[in-house]
Tab-separated table of C-alpha atoms in Angstrom:
chain	number	residue	atom	x	y	z
A	160	MET	CA	117.453	36.312	115.848
A	161	LEU	CA	120.836	37.088	117.334
A	162	PRO	CA	121.633	36.956	121.059
A	163	ASP	CA	121.817	40.376	122.813
A	164	GLN	CA	119.793	42.063	120.067
A	165	PRO	CA	116.441	42.921	121.655
A	166	PHE	CA	114.089	45.403	120.056
A	167	LEU	CA	112.344	47.361	122.758
A	168	ARG	CA	109.336	49.319	121.464
A	169	ILE	CA	107.258	49.870	124.543
A	170	PRO	CA	106.337	53.202	126.130
A	171	GLY	CA	109.045	52.943	128.740
A	172	PRO	CA	111.628	51.876	129.650
A	173	THR	CA	112.998	52.982	126.293
A	174	PRO	CA	116.349	52.189	124.586
A	175	ILE	CA	119.336	54.142	125.989
A	176	PRO	CA	121.867	55.910	123.693
A	177	PRO	CA	125.276	54.221	123.722
A	178	SER	CA	126.963	57.378	124.917
A	179	VAL	CA	124.473	57.520	127.828
A	180	GLN	CA	125.133	53.918	128.663
A	181	ARG	CA	128.959	54.676	128.740
A	182	ALA	CA	128.279	57.743	130.980
A	183	VAL	CA	126.190	55.616	133.409
A	184	ASN	CA	129.065	53.184	133.661
A	185	GLN	CA	131.573	55.745	135.007
A	186	PRO	CA	133.249	55.055	138.359
A	187	MET	CA	131.479	56.383	141.456
A	188	ILE	CA	132.457	59.696	143.027
A	189	GLY	CA	131.707	61.099	146.510
A	190	HIS	CA	128.182	62.270	146.616
A	191	ARG	CA	129.137	65.218	148.889
A	192	ASP	CA	132.319	66.000	146.998
A	193	GLN	CA	132.981	68.969	144.674
A	194	GLU	CA	132.639	66.664	141.581
A	195	THR	CA	129.004	66.118	142.421
A	196	LYS	CA	128.408	69.800	143.019
A	197	ASP	CA	129.934	70.551	139.655
A	198	LEU	CA	127.748	67.878	138.075
A	199	LEU	CA	124.577	69.293	139.492
A	200	HIS	CA	125.518	72.827	138.537
A	201	THR	CA	126.020	71.673	134.922
A	202	ILE	CA	122.732	69.800	134.860
A	203	LYS	CA	120.596	72.491	136.483
A	204	PRO	CA	120.390	75.074	133.654
A	205	LYS	CA	120.141	72.463	130.979
A	206	LEU	CA	117.024	70.876	132.331
A	207	LYS	CA	115.002	74.100	132.345
A	208	PRO	CA	114.407	74.310	128.526
A	209	VAL	CA	113.118	70.704	128.504
A	210	PHE	CA	110.388	71.827	130.934
A	211	GLY	CA	109.992	75.297	129.414
A	212	THR	CA	110.575	76.950	132.778
A	213	GLU	CA	112.838	79.396	134.511
A	214	GLN	CA	112.247	77.475	137.776
A	215	ASP	CA	114.847	74.949	139.010
A	216	VAL	CA	113.927	71.431	138.136
A	217	LEU	CA	114.211	69.282	141.263
A	218	ILE	CA	115.714	65.689	140.986
A	219	LEU	CA	114.635	62.924	143.217
A	220	ALA	CA	115.895	59.300	143.244
A	221	GLY	CA	112.654	57.369	142.620
A	222	SER	CA	110.297	56.334	139.832
A	223	GLY	CA	107.804	58.615	138.097
A	224	THR	CA	105.156	57.496	140.529
A	225	ALA	CA	107.391	58.847	143.357
A	226	GLY	CA	107.140	62.134	141.497
A	227	LEU	CA	103.331	61.974	141.402
A	228	GLU	CA	103.182	61.220	145.139
A	229	THR	CA	105.620	63.971	145.855
A	230	ALA	CA	103.331	66.481	144.125
A	231	VAL	CA	100.336	65.337	146.148
A	232	VAL	CA	102.133	65.378	149.423
A	233	ASN	CA	103.517	68.865	148.924
A	234	ALA	CA	100.682	70.648	147.049
A	235	VAL	CA	97.645	69.477	148.897
A	236	HIS	CA	96.853	70.607	152.467
A	237	PRO	CA	94.979	68.241	154.790
A	238	GLY	CA	91.250	68.837	154.239
A	239	ASP	CA	91.627	70.151	150.674
A	240	GLU	CA	89.394	68.894	147.906
A	241	VAL	CA	90.944	68.010	144.572
A	242	LEU	CA	89.880	67.107	141.061
A	243	VAL	CA	91.648	64.312	139.087
A	244	ILE	CA	91.033	64.080	135.399
A	245	VAL	CA	91.111	60.443	134.463
A	246	THR	CA	91.702	59.500	130.757
A	247	GLY	CA	93.382	56.160	131.450
A	248	ALA	CA	95.307	54.033	133.867
A	249	PHE	CA	97.736	56.725	134.932
A	250	GLY	CA	95.046	59.261	135.730
A	251	SER	CA	93.628	56.594	137.989
A	252	ARG	CA	96.957	56.384	139.661
A	253	PHE	CA	96.720	59.996	140.755
A	254	VAL	CA	93.277	59.101	142.207
A	255	GLN	CA	94.840	56.208	144.180
A	256	ILE	CA	97.603	58.396	145.578
A	257	CYS	CA	95.140	61.105	146.697
A	258	GLN	CA	92.871	58.540	148.329
A	259	ALA	CA	95.899	56.952	150.158
A	260	TYR	CA	96.287	60.348	151.877
A	261	GLN	CA	92.574	60.559	152.703
A	262	ILE	CA	92.180	63.559	150.389
A	263	GLU	CA	88.560	64.310	149.227
A	264	THR	CA	88.957	63.462	145.633
A	265	HIS	CA	86.634	64.388	142.783
A	266	ARG	CA	87.109	62.058	139.814
A	267	PHE	CA	86.320	63.254	136.249
A	268	ASP	CA	86.359	60.212	133.958
A	269	VAL	CA	86.816	60.369	130.140
A	270	GLU	CA	86.368	57.486	127.834
A	271	TRP	CA	89.700	55.744	127.254
A	272	GLY	CA	91.097	56.714	123.888
A	273	GLU	CA	89.698	60.218	124.044
A	274	ALA	CA	91.266	63.427	125.162
A	275	VAL	CA	89.533	65.491	127.904
A	276	LYS	CA	87.559	68.539	126.638
A	277	PRO	CA	88.621	71.760	128.438
A	278	GLU	CA	85.008	73.066	128.278
A	279	ALA	CA	83.836	70.027	130.313
A	280	ILE	CA	86.356	70.775	133.091
A	281	GLU	CA	85.392	74.473	133.007
A	282	ALA	CA	81.768	73.466	133.581
A	283	TYR	CA	82.754	71.074	136.402
A	284	LEU	CA	84.886	73.698	138.177
A	285	LYS	CA	82.025	76.182	138.055
A	286	GLN	CA	80.031	73.720	140.120
A	287	HIS	CA	82.937	72.978	142.481
A	288	PRO	CA	84.760	76.209	143.219
A	289	GLU	CA	86.182	74.746	146.485
A	290	ILE	CA	88.673	72.557	144.599
A	291	LYS	CA	92.264	73.474	145.594
A	292	ALA	CA	94.234	71.343	143.028
A	293	VAL	CA	93.533	69.818	139.590
A	294	PHE	CA	95.514	66.849	138.449
A	295	ALA	CA	95.918	65.891	134.814
A	296	THR	CA	97.921	63.529	132.676
A	297	PHE	CA	99.757	65.098	129.741
A	298	CYS	CA	100.299	61.858	127.733
A	299	GLU	CA	98.106	59.007	128.950
A	300	THR	CA	100.459	56.079	128.397
A	301	SER	CA	97.703	53.458	128.487
A	302	THR	CA	95.828	54.973	125.509
A	303	GLY	CA	98.281	57.070	123.571
A	304	VAL	CA	96.272	60.258	124.163
A	305	LEU	CA	97.935	63.617	124.496
A	306	ASN	CA	95.707	65.836	126.583
A	307	PRO	CA	95.399	69.619	125.963
A	308	VAL	CA	97.189	70.765	129.105
A	309	LYS	CA	97.745	74.279	127.827
A	310	GLU	CA	94.013	74.834	127.428
A	311	LEU	CA	93.239	73.010	130.713
A	312	ALA	CA	95.629	75.259	132.579
A	313	ARG	CA	93.856	78.358	131.232
A	314	VAL	CA	90.419	76.967	132.277
A	315	VAL	CA	91.632	76.010	135.777
A	316	HIS	CA	93.058	79.402	136.538
A	317	GLN	CA	90.186	81.317	135.040
A	318	GLN	CA	87.652	79.440	137.164
A	319	THR	CA	89.460	78.763	140.428
A	320	ASP	CA	92.548	79.557	142.569
A	321	ALA	CA	93.505	75.870	142.265
A	322	LEU	CA	96.897	74.608	141.392
A	323	PHE	CA	97.203	72.770	138.110
A	324	ILE	CA	99.456	69.728	138.425
A	325	VAL	CA	100.570	67.661	135.387
A	326	ASP	CA	101.913	64.148	135.047
A	327	GLY	CA	104.249	64.554	132.028
A	328	VAL	CA	106.037	61.195	132.643
A	329	SER	CA	105.623	59.753	129.171
A	330	CYS	CA	106.106	62.759	127.116
A	331	VAL	CA	108.373	65.465	128.618
A	332	GLY	CA	111.533	65.389	126.462
A	333	GLY	CA	109.566	64.193	123.462
A	334	VAL	CA	106.957	66.997	123.094
A	335	ALA	CA	107.054	70.688	123.444
A	336	VAL	CA	105.969	72.064	126.810
A	337	GLU	CA	106.059	75.592	128.083
A	338	MET	CA	105.359	75.229	131.761
A	339	ASP	CA	105.814	78.991	132.562
A	340	ASP	CA	103.906	80.329	129.574
A	341	TRP	CA	101.090	77.721	129.900
A	342	ASP	CA	100.733	78.404	133.621
A	343	ILE	CA	101.333	74.875	134.840
A	344	ASP	CA	102.030	74.832	138.546
A	345	ILE	CA	103.792	71.521	138.953
A	346	LEU	CA	105.162	69.397	136.103
A	347	ILE	CA	106.503	65.864	136.684
A	348	THR	CA	108.393	63.390	134.561
A	349	GLY	CA	110.539	60.332	134.890
A	350	SER	CA	113.928	59.250	133.566
A	351	GLN	CA	113.002	56.080	131.692
A	352	LYS	CA	110.858	57.388	128.790
A	353	ALA	CA	111.576	60.341	126.534
A	354	MET	CA	114.503	61.319	128.799
A	355	MET	CA	116.475	58.230	127.498
A	356	LEU	CA	117.764	57.006	130.832
A	357	PRO	CA	117.241	53.897	132.984
A	358	ALA	CA	114.437	54.110	135.498
A	359	GLY	CA	115.267	55.672	138.829
A	360	LEU	CA	114.986	59.473	138.588
A	361	THR	CA	111.927	61.689	138.846
A	362	PHE	CA	111.901	65.403	137.997
A	363	LEU	CA	109.661	68.137	139.255
A	364	ALA	CA	109.340	71.825	138.446
A	365	VAL	CA	107.249	73.985	140.676
A	366	SER	CA	105.751	77.422	139.964
A	367	GLU	CA	106.036	80.440	142.321
A	368	ARG	CA	102.306	80.115	142.990
A	369	ALA	CA	102.755	76.475	143.912
A	370	TRP	CA	105.704	77.196	146.154
A	371	GLU	CA	103.530	79.437	148.222
A	372	VAL	CA	101.273	76.460	148.884
A	373	VAL	CA	104.135	74.047	149.469
A	374	GLU	CA	105.823	76.299	152.033
A	375	THR	CA	102.679	76.543	154.180
A	376	ASN	CA	101.692	72.901	153.946
A	377	ASP	CA	101.786	71.234	157.366
A	378	ARG	CA	101.292	67.719	156.028
A	379	PRO	CA	104.151	65.743	157.485
A	380	SER	CA	106.745	64.448	154.909
A	381	PHE	CA	110.435	63.474	155.143
A	382	TYR	CA	111.889	62.093	151.916
A	383	PHE	CA	109.342	63.810	149.723
A	384	ASP	CA	109.685	67.289	151.192
A	385	LEU	CA	110.305	69.552	148.196
A	386	THR	CA	111.571	72.475	150.250
A	387	LYS	CA	114.570	70.271	151.183
A	388	TYR	CA	115.362	69.619	147.525
A	389	ARG	CA	115.120	73.200	146.585
A	390	LYS	CA	117.343	74.369	149.459
A	391	GLN	CA	120.069	71.761	148.721
A	392	LEU	CA	120.019	72.278	144.954
A	393	GLU	CA	120.927	75.958	145.467
A	394	SER	CA	124.244	74.807	146.855
A	395	GLY	CA	124.702	72.029	144.303
A	396	ALA	CA	123.598	69.121	146.485
A	397	THR	CA	120.659	66.856	147.193
A	398	PRO	CA	119.167	66.254	150.611
A	399	PHE	CA	119.623	62.487	150.357
A	400	THR	CA	122.013	60.216	148.457
A	401	PRO	CA	121.574	60.829	144.800
A	402	ALA	CA	121.471	58.199	142.083
A	403	LEU	CA	124.915	59.248	140.771
A	404	SER	CA	125.116	56.910	137.847
A	405	LEU	CA	121.899	58.308	136.509
A	406	LEU	CA	123.108	61.827	136.990
A	407	PHE	CA	126.154	60.998	134.883
A	408	GLY	CA	123.734	59.757	132.210
A	409	LEU	CA	121.475	62.682	132.569
A	410	LYS	CA	124.344	65.112	131.793
A	411	GLN	CA	124.992	63.218	128.583
A	412	VAL	CA	121.226	63.147	127.665
A	413	LEU	CA	121.040	66.900	128.005
A	414	GLU	CA	124.130	67.334	125.841
A	415	LEU	CA	122.501	65.157	123.140
A	416	PHE	CA	119.364	67.324	123.376
A	417	GLU	CA	121.481	70.432	122.904
A	418	GLU	CA	123.305	68.867	119.909
A	419	GLU	CA	120.115	67.792	118.182
A	420	GLY	CA	118.146	70.854	119.236
A	421	LEU	CA	114.904	70.564	121.208
A	422	GLU	CA	112.724	71.633	118.242
A	423	THR	CA	114.351	68.867	116.121
A	424	VAL	CA	113.739	66.332	118.907
A	425	PHE	CA	110.109	67.262	119.012
A	426	ALA	CA	109.803	67.153	115.259
A	427	ARG	CA	111.388	63.743	115.205
A	428	HIS	CA	108.818	62.332	117.624
A	429	LYS	CA	105.952	63.908	115.677
A	430	LEU	CA	107.371	62.271	112.472
A	431	MET	CA	107.475	58.875	114.161
A	432	LYS	CA	103.978	59.182	115.327
A	433	ASN	CA	102.718	60.081	111.834
A	434	MET	CA	104.728	57.188	110.285
A	435	THR	CA	103.211	54.731	112.716
A	436	ARG	CA	99.697	55.994	112.276
A	437	THR	CA	99.759	56.068	108.441
A	438	ALA	CA	101.183	52.590	108.438
A	439	PHE	CA	98.289	51.105	110.408
A	440	GLN	CA	95.802	53.164	108.401
A	441	ALA	CA	97.282	51.677	105.246
A	442	LEU	CA	97.042	48.170	106.793
A	443	ASP	CA	93.368	48.954	107.606
A	444	ILE	CA	93.888	48.190	111.358
A	445	PRO	CA	91.993	50.659	113.633
A	446	LEU	CA	93.768	53.074	115.937
A	447	LEU	CA	92.438	53.695	119.433
A	448	THR	CA	92.754	57.491	119.286
A	449	CYS	CA	91.932	60.109	116.681
A	450	ASP	CA	94.707	62.048	114.963
A	451	GLU	CA	93.983	65.213	116.913
A	452	ALA	CA	94.375	63.493	120.283
A	453	ALA	CA	97.341	61.258	119.374
A	454	SER	CA	100.585	61.456	121.372
A	455	PRO	CA	103.945	61.802	119.563
A	456	THR	CA	105.481	59.273	122.002
A	457	VAL	CA	103.121	56.217	122.033
A	458	THR	CA	100.508	54.834	119.607
A	459	ALA	CA	97.662	52.469	120.635
A	460	ILE	CA	96.203	50.119	117.991
A	461	LYS	CA	92.899	48.379	118.514
A	462	PRO	CA	92.413	45.542	116.056
A	463	GLU	CA	88.938	44.115	115.299
A	464	ASP	CA	89.712	40.726	113.725
A	465	PHE	CA	92.870	39.298	115.432
A	466	ASP	CA	94.305	38.797	118.935
A	467	PRO	CA	96.866	41.469	119.851
A	468	GLU	CA	98.521	38.958	122.292
A	469	ALA	CA	99.109	36.513	119.457
A	470	LEU	CA	100.867	39.308	117.519
A	471	ARG	CA	102.990	40.128	120.534
A	472	ARG	CA	103.987	36.529	121.015
A	473	VAL	CA	105.192	36.129	117.349
A	474	LEU	CA	107.217	39.361	117.583
A	475	LYS	CA	108.886	38.233	120.761
A	476	ARG	CA	109.558	34.683	119.503
A	477	ASP	CA	110.837	35.565	116.029
A	478	PHE	CA	112.553	38.867	116.667
A	479	ASP	CA	112.878	39.370	120.394
A	480	MET	CA	110.794	42.445	119.799
A	481	THR	CA	108.679	43.721	122.750
A	482	ILE	CA	105.604	45.904	122.182
A	483	ALA	CA	103.156	46.641	124.903
A	484	GLY	CA	99.684	45.221	125.515
A	485	GLY	CA	96.603	46.940	126.966
A	486	GLN	CA	95.955	47.700	130.577
A	487	GLN	CA	92.915	47.145	132.801
A	488	HIS	CA	89.806	46.697	130.655
A	489	LEU	CA	91.815	47.066	127.456
A	490	LYS	CA	94.075	44.137	128.381
A	491	GLY	CA	94.063	41.736	125.431
A	492	ARG	CA	92.164	44.228	123.235
A	493	ILE	CA	94.902	46.613	122.117
A	494	PHE	CA	98.622	46.761	121.607
A	495	ARG	CA	100.870	49.819	121.969
A	496	ILE	CA	104.060	50.941	120.279
A	497	GLY	CA	106.443	53.308	121.987
A	498	HIS	CA	108.296	55.708	119.738
A	499	MET	CA	110.177	57.998	122.117
A	500	GLY	CA	113.589	58.848	123.395
A	501	TYR	CA	116.499	57.091	121.610
A	502	CYS	CA	114.275	56.052	118.655
A	503	SER	CA	114.393	57.278	115.050
A	504	PRO	CA	112.313	57.064	111.842
A	505	ALA	CA	114.657	54.227	110.759
A	506	ASP	CA	113.624	52.342	113.875
A	507	MET	CA	109.999	52.732	112.995
A	508	LEU	CA	110.474	51.455	109.515
A	509	GLN	CA	112.065	48.350	110.924
A	510	THR	CA	109.328	47.936	113.583
A	511	ILE	CA	106.480	48.256	111.090
A	512	SER	CA	108.160	45.758	108.786
A	513	MET	CA	108.542	43.299	111.620
A	514	ILE	CA	104.803	43.798	112.521
A	515	GLU	CA	103.745	43.089	108.966
A	516	TYR	CA	105.694	39.854	109.091
A	517	ALA	CA	104.032	38.911	112.396
A	518	LEU	CA	100.567	39.795	111.106
A	519	HIS	CA	101.234	37.373	108.143
A	520	LYS	CA	102.415	34.708	110.579
A	521	ILE	CA	99.138	34.848	112.590
A	522	GLY	CA	97.091	34.555	109.506
A	523	GLN	CA	96.131	38.128	108.739
A	524	PRO	CA	95.624	38.805	105.037
A	525	VAL	CA	97.918	41.868	104.904
A	526	GLU	CA	99.888	42.970	101.876
A	527	LEU	CA	103.474	42.739	103.022
A	528	GLY	CA	105.231	46.084	102.660
A	529	CYS	CA	101.973	48.054	102.542
A	530	GLY	CA	102.363	49.725	105.943
A	531	THR	CA	106.138	50.174	105.493
A	532	ARG	CA	105.569	51.898	102.174
A	533	ALA	CA	103.007	54.231	103.793
A	534	ALA	CA	105.428	55.114	106.561
A	535	GLN	CA	108.186	55.678	103.978
A	536	LYS	CA	105.941	58.090	102.075
A	537	THR	CA	105.172	59.882	105.285
A	538	MET	CA	108.872	60.243	105.982
A	539	LEU	CA	109.580	61.461	102.434
A	540	SER	CA	106.856	64.062	102.742
A	541	GLY	CA	108.366	65.442	105.930
A	542	GLY	CA	105.799	63.862	108.200
A	543	SER	CA	102.591	65.357	106.886
């Protein structure tokens, strides 16, 4: 193991491209000067395809959770009832935010590791037509599930006048999303995952339908008031001091997306998902989610005959590799591998090989190279 050679394979923060790191290290400029206006004018149109929208994507200095809270504060009137679909730890976070604002919150729980079924939400909404907003998690980071938000949006708008608000923090930039065509009302993501940046920015896009609600909302807010961000962005500014270093990096990220092509970016993430899954299937180690519900950005593995924490310790000690553990009731029962952002199929071959080594070190009777070989075959077949 060499110094300064960490291997980060968690579902965020993710590794940063060297060109983005160099961009982030640029000297500061005046945040009210013309250079910053020019920077924001360059960024603004390039963000829209990532979200699949013609709406402006608003940029706030803050974590992804700041974006989730911003959506709640702006889109829910005092006295409204909301539904939160909970498929893991980050669905629960939406519940906690709503409850912090004394919002009457309906909670629809789904077993961790499974995707929500749109027909179940359809039935629930028929019984609760008074609901004014439905919150869902696109990729549930804690389980590696990708929820069917396109179908959920259709059900929500067929059954109610509610807004449909989506946490896309751990997948936007790594999976295809068509916010406008799918009829998503607010879509949120953060900088430190598939967007290949350090933590510290959150992004929100808002539909015309949602803007009508936001503009009539009398819930008090200062920093999180989206109308301020929209107004300032029109003139190439932000209402409060922006995270300038991250904006430099964001410009470079968007240029990298354009160079690679978004469809190629999404195909790369899908390939890495399939390589990871076929590797563990070959090693006969169970996956938490089924193939149909699996996210292209993070894979959760649930072993039956060894301690995931022992595996993580060996990887850290012998390679300085970090993979994620489980959260809440899955703590100590699963491990998770992030494969998003600045990550390639070559990285996954290396990761799987290291994991095979670590499995051998903790006494698992695995055939060394078995998982790597399966991943190689998946890569050679084009990901199928």
